[in-house]
Coordinates of C-alpha atoms in Angstrom, one line a residue:
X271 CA 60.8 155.8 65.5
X272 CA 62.0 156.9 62.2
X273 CA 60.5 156.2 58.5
X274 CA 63.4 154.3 57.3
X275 CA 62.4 151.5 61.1
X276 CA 58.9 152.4 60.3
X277 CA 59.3 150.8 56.8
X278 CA 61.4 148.1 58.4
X279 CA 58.8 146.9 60.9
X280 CA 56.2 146.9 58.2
X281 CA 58.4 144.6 55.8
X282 CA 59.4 142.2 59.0
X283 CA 55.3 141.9 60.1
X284 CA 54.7 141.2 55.9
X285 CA 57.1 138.9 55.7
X286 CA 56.0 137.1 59.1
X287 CA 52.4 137.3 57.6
X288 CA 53.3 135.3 54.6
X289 CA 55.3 132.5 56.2
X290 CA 52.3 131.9 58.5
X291 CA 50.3 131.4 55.5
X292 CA 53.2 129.5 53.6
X293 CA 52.2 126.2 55.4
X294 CA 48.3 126.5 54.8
X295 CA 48.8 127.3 51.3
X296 CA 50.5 124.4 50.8
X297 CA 48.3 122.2 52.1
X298 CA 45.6 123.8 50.5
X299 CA 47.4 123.1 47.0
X300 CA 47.9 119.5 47.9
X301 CA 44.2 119.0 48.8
X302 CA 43.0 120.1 45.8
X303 CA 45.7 118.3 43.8
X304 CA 44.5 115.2 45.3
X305 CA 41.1 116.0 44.5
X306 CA 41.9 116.8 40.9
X307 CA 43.4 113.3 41.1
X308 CA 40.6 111.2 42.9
X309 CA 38.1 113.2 40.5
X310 CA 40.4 112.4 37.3
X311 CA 40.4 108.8 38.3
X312 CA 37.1 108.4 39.1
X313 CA 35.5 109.7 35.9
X314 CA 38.5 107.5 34.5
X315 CA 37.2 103.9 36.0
X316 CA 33.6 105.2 35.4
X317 CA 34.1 105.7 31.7
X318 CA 36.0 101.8 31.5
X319 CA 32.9 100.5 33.1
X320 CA 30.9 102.1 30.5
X321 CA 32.9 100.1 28.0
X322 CA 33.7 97.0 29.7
X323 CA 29.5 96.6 29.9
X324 CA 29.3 98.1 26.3
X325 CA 32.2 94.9 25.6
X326 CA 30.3 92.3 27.2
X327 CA 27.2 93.6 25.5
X328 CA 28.2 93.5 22.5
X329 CA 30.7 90.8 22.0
X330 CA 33.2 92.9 19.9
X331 CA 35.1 95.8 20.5
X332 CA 35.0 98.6 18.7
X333 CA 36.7 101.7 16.3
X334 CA 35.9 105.1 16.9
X335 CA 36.8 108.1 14.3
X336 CA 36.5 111.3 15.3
X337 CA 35.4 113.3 12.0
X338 CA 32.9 116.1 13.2
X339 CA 31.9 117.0 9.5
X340 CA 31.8 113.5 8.1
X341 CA 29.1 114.8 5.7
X342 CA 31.3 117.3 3.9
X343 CA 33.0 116.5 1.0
X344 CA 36.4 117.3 0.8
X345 CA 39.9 115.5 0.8
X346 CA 39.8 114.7 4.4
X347 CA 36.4 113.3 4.1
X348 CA 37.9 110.5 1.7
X349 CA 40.3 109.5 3.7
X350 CA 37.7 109.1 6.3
X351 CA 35.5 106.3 4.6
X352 CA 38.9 104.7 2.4
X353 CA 39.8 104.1 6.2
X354 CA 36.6 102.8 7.4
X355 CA 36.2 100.6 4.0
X356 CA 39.9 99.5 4.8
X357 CA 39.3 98.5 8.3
X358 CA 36.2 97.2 7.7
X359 CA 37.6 94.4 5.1
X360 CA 40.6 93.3 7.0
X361 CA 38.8 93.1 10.7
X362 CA 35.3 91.5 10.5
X363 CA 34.7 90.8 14.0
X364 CA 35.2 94.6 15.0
X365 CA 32.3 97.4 15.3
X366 CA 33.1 100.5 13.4
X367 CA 31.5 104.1 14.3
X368 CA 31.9 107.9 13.8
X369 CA 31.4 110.7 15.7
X370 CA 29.8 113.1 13.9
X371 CA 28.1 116.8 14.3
X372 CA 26.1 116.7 11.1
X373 CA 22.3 117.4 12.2
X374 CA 19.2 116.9 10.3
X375 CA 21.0 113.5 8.2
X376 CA 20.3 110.0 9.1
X377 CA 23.1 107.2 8.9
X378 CA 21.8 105.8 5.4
X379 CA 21.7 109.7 4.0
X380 CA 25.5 110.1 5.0
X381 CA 26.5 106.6 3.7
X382 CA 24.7 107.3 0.5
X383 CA 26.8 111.0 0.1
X384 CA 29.9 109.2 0.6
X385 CA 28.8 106.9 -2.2
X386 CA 27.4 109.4 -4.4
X387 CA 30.6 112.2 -3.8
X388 CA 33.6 109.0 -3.7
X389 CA 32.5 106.4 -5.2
X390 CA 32.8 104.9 -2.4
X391 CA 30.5 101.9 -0.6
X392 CA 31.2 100.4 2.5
X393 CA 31.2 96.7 3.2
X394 CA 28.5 96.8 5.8
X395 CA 27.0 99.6 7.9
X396 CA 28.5 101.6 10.6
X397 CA 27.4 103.3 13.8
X398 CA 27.0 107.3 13.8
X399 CA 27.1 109.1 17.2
X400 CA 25.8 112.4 16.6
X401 CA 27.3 115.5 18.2
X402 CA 25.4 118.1 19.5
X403 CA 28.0 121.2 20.4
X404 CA 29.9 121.4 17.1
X405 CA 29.7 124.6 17.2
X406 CA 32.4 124.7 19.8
X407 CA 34.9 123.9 16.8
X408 CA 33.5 126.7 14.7
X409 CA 36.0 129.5 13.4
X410 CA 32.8 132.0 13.3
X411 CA 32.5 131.2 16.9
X412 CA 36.1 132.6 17.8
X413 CA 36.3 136.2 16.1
X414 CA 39.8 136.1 17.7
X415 CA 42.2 134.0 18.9
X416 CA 40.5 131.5 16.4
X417 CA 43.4 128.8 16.9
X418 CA 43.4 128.2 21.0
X419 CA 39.5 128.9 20.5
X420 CA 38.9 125.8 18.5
X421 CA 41.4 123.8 20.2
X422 CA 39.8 124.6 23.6
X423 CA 36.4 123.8 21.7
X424 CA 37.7 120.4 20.2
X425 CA 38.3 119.2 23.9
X426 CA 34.9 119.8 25.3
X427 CA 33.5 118.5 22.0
X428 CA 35.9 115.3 22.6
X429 CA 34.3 115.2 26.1
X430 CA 30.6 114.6 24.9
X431 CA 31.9 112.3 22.3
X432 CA 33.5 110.3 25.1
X433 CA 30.4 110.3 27.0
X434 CA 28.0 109.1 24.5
X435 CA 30.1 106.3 23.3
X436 CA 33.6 104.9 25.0
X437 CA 35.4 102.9 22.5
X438 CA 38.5 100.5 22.7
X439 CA 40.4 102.7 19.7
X440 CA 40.0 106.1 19.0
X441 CA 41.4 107.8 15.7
X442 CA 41.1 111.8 15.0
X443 CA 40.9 111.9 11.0
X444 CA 40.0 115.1 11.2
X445 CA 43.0 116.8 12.8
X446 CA 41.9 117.8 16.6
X447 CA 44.4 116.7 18.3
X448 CA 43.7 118.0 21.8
X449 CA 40.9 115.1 22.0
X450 CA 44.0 113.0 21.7
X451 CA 44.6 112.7 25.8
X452 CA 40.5 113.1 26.5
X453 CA 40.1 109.7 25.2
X454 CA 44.2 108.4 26.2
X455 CA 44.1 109.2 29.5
X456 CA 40.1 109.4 30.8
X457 CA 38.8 107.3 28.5
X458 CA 41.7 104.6 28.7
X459 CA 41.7 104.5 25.0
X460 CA 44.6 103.4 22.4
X461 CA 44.7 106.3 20.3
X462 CA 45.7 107.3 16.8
X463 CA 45.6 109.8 14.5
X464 CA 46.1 111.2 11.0
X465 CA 46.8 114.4 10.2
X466 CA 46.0 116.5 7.3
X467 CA 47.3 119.6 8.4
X468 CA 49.3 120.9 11.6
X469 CA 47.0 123.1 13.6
X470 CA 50.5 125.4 14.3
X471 CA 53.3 125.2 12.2
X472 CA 56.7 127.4 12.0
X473 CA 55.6 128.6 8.4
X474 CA 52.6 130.4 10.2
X475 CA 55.1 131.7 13.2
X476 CA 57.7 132.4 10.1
X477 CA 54.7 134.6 8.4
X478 CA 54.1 136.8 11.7
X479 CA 57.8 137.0 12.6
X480 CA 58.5 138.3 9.1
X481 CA 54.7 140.2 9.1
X482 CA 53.3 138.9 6.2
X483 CA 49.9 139.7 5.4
X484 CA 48.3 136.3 4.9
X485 CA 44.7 134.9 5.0
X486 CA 45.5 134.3 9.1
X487 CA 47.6 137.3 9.5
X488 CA 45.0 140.3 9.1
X489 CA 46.6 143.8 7.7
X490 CA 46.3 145.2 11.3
X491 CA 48.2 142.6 12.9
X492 CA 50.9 142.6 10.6
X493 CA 51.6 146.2 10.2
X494 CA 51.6 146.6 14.1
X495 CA 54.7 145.6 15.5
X496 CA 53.8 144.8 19.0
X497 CA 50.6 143.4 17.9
X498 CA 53.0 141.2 15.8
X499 CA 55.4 140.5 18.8
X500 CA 52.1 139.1 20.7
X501 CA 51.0 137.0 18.1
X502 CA 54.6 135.4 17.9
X503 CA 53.8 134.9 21.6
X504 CA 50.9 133.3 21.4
X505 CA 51.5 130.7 18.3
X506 CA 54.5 130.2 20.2
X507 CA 52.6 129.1 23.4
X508 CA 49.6 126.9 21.1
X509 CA 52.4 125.1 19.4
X510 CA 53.8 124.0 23.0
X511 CA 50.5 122.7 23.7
X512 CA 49.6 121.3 20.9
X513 CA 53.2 119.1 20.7
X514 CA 52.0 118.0 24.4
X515 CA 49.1 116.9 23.0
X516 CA 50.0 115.2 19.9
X517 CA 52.5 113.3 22.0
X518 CA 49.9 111.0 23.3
X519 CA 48.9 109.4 20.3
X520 CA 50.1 106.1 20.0
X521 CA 50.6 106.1 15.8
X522 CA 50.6 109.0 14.3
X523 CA 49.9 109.3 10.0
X524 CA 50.5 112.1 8.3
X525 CA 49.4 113.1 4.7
X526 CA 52.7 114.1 3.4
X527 CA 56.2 114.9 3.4
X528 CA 55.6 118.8 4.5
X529 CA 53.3 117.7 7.0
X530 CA 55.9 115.2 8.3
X531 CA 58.2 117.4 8.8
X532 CA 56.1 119.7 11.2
X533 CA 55.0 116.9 13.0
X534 CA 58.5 115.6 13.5
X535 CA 59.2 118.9 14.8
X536 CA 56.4 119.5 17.1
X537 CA 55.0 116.2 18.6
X538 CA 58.2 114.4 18.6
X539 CA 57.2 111.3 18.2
X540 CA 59.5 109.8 15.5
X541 CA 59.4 106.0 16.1
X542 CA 55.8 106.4 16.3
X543 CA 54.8 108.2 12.6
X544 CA 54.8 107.6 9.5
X545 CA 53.7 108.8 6.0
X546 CA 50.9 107.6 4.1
X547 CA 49.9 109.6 1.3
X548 CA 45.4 109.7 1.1
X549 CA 43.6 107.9 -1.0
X550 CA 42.9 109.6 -4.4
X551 CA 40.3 108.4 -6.6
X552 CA 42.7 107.6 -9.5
X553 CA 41.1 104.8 -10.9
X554 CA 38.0 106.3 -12.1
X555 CA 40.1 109.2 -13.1
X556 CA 42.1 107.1 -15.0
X557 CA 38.9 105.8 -17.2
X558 CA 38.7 109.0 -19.0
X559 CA 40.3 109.2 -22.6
X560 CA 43.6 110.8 -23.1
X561 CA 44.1 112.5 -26.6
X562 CA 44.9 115.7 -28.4
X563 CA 42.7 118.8 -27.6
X564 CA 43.4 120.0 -30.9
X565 CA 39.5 120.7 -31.8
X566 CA 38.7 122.3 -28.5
X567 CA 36.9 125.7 -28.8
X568 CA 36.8 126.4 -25.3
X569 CA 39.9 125.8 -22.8
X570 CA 38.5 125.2 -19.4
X571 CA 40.4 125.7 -16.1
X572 CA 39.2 123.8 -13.9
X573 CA 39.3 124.5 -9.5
X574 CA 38.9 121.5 -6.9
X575 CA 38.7 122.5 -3.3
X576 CA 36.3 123.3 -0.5
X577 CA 35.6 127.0 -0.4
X578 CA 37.5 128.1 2.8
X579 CA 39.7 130.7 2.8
X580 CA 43.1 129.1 2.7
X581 CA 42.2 127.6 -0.5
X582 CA 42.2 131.2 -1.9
X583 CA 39.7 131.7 -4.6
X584 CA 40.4 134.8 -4.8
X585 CA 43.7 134.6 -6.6
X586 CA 42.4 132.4 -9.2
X587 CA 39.5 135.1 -9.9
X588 CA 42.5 137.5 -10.1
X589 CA 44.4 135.8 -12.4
X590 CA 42.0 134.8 -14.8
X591 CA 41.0 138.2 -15.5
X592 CA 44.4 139.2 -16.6
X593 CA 44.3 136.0 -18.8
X594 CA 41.1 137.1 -20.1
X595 CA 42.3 141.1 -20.3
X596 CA 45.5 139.7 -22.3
X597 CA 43.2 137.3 -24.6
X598 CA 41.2 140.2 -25.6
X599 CA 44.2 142.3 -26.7
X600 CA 45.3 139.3 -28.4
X601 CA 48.3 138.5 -26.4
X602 CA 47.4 135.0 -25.5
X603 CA 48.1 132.0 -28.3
X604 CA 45.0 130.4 -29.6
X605 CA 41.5 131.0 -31.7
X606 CA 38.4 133.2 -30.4
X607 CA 38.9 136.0 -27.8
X608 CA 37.3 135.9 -24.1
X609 CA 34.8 133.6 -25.1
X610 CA 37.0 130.6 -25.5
X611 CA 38.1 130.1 -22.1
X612 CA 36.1 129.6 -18.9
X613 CA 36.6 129.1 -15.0
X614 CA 35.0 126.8 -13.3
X615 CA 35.2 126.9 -9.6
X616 CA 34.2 123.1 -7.8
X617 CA 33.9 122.8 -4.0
X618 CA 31.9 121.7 -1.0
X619 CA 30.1 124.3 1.2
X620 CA 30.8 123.0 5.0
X621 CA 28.2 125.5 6.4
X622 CA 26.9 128.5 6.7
X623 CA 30.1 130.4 6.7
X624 CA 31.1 128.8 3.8
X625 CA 28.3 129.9 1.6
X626 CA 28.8 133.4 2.7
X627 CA 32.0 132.9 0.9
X628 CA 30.9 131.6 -2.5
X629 CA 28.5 134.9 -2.8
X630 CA 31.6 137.0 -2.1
X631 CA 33.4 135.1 -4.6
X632 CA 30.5 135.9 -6.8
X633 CA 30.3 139.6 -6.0
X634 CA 33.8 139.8 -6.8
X635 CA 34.0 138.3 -10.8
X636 CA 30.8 140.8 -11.2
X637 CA 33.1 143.4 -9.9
X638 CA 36.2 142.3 -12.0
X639 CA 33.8 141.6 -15.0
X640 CA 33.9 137.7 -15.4
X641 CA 30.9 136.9 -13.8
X642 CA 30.1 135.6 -17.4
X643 CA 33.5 133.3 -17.7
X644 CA 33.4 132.1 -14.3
X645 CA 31.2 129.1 -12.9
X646 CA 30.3 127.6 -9.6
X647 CA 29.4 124.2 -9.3
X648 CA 28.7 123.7 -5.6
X649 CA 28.6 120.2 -3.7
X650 CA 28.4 118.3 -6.8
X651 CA 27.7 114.8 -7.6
X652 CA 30.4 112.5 -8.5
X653 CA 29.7 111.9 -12.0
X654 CA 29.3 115.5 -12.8
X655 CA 32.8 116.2 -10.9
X656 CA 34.3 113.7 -13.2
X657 CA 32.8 114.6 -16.6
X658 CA 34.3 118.5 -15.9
X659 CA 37.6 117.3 -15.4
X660 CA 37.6 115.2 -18.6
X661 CA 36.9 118.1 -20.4
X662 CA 39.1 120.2 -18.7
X663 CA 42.4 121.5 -20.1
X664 CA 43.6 123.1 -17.0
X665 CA 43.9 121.8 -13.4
X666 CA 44.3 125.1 -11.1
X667 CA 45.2 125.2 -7.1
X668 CA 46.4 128.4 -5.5
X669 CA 46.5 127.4 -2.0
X670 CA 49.6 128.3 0.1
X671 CA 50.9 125.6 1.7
X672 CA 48.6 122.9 0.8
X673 CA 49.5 120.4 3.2
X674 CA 48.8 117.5 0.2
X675 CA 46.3 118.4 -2.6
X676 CA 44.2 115.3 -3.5
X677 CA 42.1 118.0 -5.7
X678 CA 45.7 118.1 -7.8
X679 CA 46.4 114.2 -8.0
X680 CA 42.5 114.0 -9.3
X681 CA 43.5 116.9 -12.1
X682 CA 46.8 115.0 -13.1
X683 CA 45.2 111.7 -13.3
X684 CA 42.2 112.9 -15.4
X685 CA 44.6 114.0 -17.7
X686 CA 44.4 117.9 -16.8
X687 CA 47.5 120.1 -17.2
X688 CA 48.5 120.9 -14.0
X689 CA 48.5 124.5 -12.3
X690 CA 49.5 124.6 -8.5
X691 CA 51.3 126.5 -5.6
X692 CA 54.5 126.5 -5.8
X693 CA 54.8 125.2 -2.0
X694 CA 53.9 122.5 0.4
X695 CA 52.2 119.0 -0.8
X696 CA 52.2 120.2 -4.5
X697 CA 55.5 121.0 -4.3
X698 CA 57.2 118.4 -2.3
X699 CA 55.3 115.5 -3.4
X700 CA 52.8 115.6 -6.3
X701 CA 53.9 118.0 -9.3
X702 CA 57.7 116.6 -9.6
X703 CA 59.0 114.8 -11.9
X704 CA 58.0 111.1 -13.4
X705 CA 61.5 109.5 -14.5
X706 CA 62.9 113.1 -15.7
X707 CA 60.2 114.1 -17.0
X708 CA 57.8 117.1 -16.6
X709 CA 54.5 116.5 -14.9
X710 CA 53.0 120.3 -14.5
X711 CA 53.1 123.8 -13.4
X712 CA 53.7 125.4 -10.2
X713 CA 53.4 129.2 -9.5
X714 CA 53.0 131.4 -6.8
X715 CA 51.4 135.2 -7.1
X716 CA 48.7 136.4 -9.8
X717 CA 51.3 137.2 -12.7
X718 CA 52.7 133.8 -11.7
X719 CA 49.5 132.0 -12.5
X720 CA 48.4 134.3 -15.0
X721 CA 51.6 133.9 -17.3
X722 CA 51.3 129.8 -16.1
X723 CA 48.4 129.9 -17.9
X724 CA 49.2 131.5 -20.8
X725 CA 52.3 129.1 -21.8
X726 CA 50.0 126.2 -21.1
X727 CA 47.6 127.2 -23.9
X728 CA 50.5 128.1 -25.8
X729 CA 51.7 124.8 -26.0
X730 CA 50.9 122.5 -29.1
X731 CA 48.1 119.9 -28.3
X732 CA 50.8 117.4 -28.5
X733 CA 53.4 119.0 -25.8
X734 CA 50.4 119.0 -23.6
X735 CA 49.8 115.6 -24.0
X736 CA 53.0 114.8 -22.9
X737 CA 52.3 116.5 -20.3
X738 CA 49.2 114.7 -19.2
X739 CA 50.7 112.0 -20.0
X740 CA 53.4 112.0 -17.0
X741 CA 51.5 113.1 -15.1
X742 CA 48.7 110.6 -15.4
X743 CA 52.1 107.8 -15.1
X744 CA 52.9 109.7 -11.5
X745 CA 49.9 109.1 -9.7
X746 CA 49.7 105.3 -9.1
X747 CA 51.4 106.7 -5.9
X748 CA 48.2 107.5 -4.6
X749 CA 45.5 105.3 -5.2
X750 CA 43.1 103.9 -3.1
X751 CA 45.2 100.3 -3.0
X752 CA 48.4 101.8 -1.8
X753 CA 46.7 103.8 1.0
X754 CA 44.6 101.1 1.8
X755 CA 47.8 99.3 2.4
X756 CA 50.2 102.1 4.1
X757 CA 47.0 102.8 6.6
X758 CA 46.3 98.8 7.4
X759 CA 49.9 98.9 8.0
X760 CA 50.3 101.9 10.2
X761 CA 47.3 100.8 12.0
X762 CA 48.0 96.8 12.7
X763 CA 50.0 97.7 15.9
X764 CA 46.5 99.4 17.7
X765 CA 44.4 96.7 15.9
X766 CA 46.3 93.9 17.4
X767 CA 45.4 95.0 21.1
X768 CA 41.9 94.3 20.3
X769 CA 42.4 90.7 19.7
X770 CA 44.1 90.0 23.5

């Protein structure tokens, strides 16, 4: 027998051996599929029963929100208990809780930072279910491939949530949207959500294609083409899933007109989303005086903002030296030299992570030489947040597409000029102008902010008050009462199940 029927023999017996086990593989595949089903619907009816008894328990049914660091005090955190105040008002016969990661606090120690950080006191008292695997939604947990990490993360963390507690309506106010179909479709939940931010967006796949060095683009990624052609890959793949996921909730909000376009795009759920702008605490801003800083010795420029990484620090460090550097050589308008101005850098500290960050920030203005014009004012009370932004003459934000800015509205409406990205939220939404008329600065590299700067202190004390003055008129937009509002709105839909 020759090679070439040799080979031929061996491809016929293959190809015989395959078809024989065609059959069992398919029945094998349906087995399991119907197992995966059975399973699926069993922990399903399981998790119902849990709160159909919870129901009959209790007499009411009840509100979940999903906000693992409900202790932290940032934007998103405000939206959080604005919501929960909201709700609280409107539906009295409705149990409220959160589910929350924070160890080590008690119920009345959260309540009370909410109070003491917003200004904000809820009606009556809600119910805390405390997390114990929030870790899994770490970024320090995920060295790489950070994005899918967390995301896989957020689902197991969504499964012990749903375990400890099973509620009638579940909203994600924190932006994990693969919990979404945990607590849809095991849980049997109504589900909503509001977004801050888009996990994936096509500016992040924009900055690999184009490879952009960016604070989630490292050097070596950027300046490797394959390594680049991977990444585009992969975003590509997590912005599939995350669409699927998003799809499920029943009312999407989203935070503002960039993030509404994203959303649009990826979740596709147009008939079911809608805008609502958070909750900014305008009215106490609002209390502070608003009058010529004529007599001012020392210009402050004052920074809002956690201290992660997007929110870029560093940049404002940067451009505050050359500010300083130009003030020395007398290049910048106004009396005294480097001594008459001053950075102050305000922000929450999430964990452990983030503190590691503040002394880097630290170890940097010693290393630029401003360590003595630069401040950090770390997890501060309200009061104290309130009083440096009244004697503030700049409002600074450098984060790249910010995906609102509530640290901005608070600068504008406590009469601050102004300083922001020129991009996203800031860009679309907040710094534009009232009737015609000028309401701040935007800029978007070091010089950018550094000569931004300059022409603010520039100006006369009475073209800055003009300023301040817009923008202070701006920012009714987003007050407390108009969220309140949009968000009992949005929400009325889900709420109304509850009461058949």
């Amino acid at each position: 027998m020759s090679v070439h029927d040799q080979l031929a023999q061996c491809l016929c017996d293959l190809i015989r051996l395959l078809w024989t086990l065609l059959l069992p593989c398919v029945f094998l595949c349906m087995l399991l599929t119907a197992t995966l089903v059975v399973l699926v619907m069993g922990v399903r009816v399981w998790l119902q029963a849990n709160r159909n008894a919870r129901r009959a328990r209790d007499g009411r049914p009840t509100v979940a929100f999903f906000h693992p660091y409900c202790n932290a005090g940032g934007g998103g955190e405000r939206v959080l208990w604005c919501a929960l105040r909201a709700l609280q008002n409107r539906y009295q016969d409705v149990n409220f809780m959160v589910y929350t990661g924070d160890q080590g606090v008690t119920n009345q120690q959260i309540l009370d930072g909410a109070r003491r950080r917003f200004n904000i006191l809820l009606p009556r008292p809600v119910q805390f279910v405390f997390l114990k695997h929030r870790l899994l939604v770490e970024a320090s947990l995920f060295p790489h491939f950070t994005l899918i990490g967390q995301s896989v993360g957020s689902i197991f963390l969504g499964w012990e949530a749903l375990t400890e507690f099973v509620p009638d309506v579940y909203i994600d106010s924190m932006g994990y949207a693969f919990t979404l179909p945990v607590f849809k479709y095991l849980g049997g939940c109504h589900v909503a959500s509001y977004v801050h931010y888009p996990t994936i967006s096509t500016d992040m796949l924009s900055v690999v294609r184009e490879r952009n060095p960016r604070f989630n683009n490292a050097d070596y990624i950027s300046n490797n083409l394959f390594l680049s052609a991977v990444k585009v890959v992969y975003y590509c793949l997590l912005a599939l899933l995350y669409g699927l996921a998003g799809s499920c909730s029943d009312v999407v909000m989203v935070n503002s007109s960039w993030t509404l376009n994203h959303i649009l795009t990826l979740w596709r759920a147009t008939n079911r989303t809608c805008l609502v702008f958070p909750p900014c605490d305008t009215r106490a801003f609002l209390q502070l005086p608003l009058d010529e800083d004529s007599d001012r010795k020392c210009h402050s420029i004052v920074s809002i903002g956690q201290f992660r990484p997007e929110k870029d620090h560093r940049l404002q460090i940067r451009a505050f030296r050359k500010v300083l550097q130009k003030k020395e050589a007398g290049l910048v308008a106004g009396p005294g030299g480097r001594e008459s101005l001053r950075l102050v850098l305000i922000g929450g500290c999430r964990n452990q992570e983030d503190e590691d960050r503040v002394l880097m920030l630290r170890g940097l203005c010693q290393e630029l030489g401003v360590a003595d014009r630069v401040e950090f004012k770390l997890n501060v009370p309200f009061e104290e947040l309130k009083r440096e932004l009244g004697e503030a003459t700049v409002g600074l934000h450098t984060m790249w597409n910010e995906h609102f800015g509530i640290g901005v509205v608070e600068c504008m409406a406590a009469g601050t000029v102004v300083l922001a990205h020129k991009s996203g939220g800031p860009r679309l939404d907040i710094v534009v102008p009232y009737e015609g008329r000028q309401t701040g600065f935007l800029a978007e590299d070091e010089d950018g902010y550094a000569d931004a700067i300059e022409r603010i202190l520039a100006l006369s004390p009475s073209a800055r008050l003009e300023i301040r003055r817009n923008a202070r008129l701006s920012v009714t937009r987003f007050s407390d009462q108009e969220f309140e509002a949009c968000f009992l709105a949005a929400m009325e839909p889900l709420m109304g199940t509850l009461e058949r």
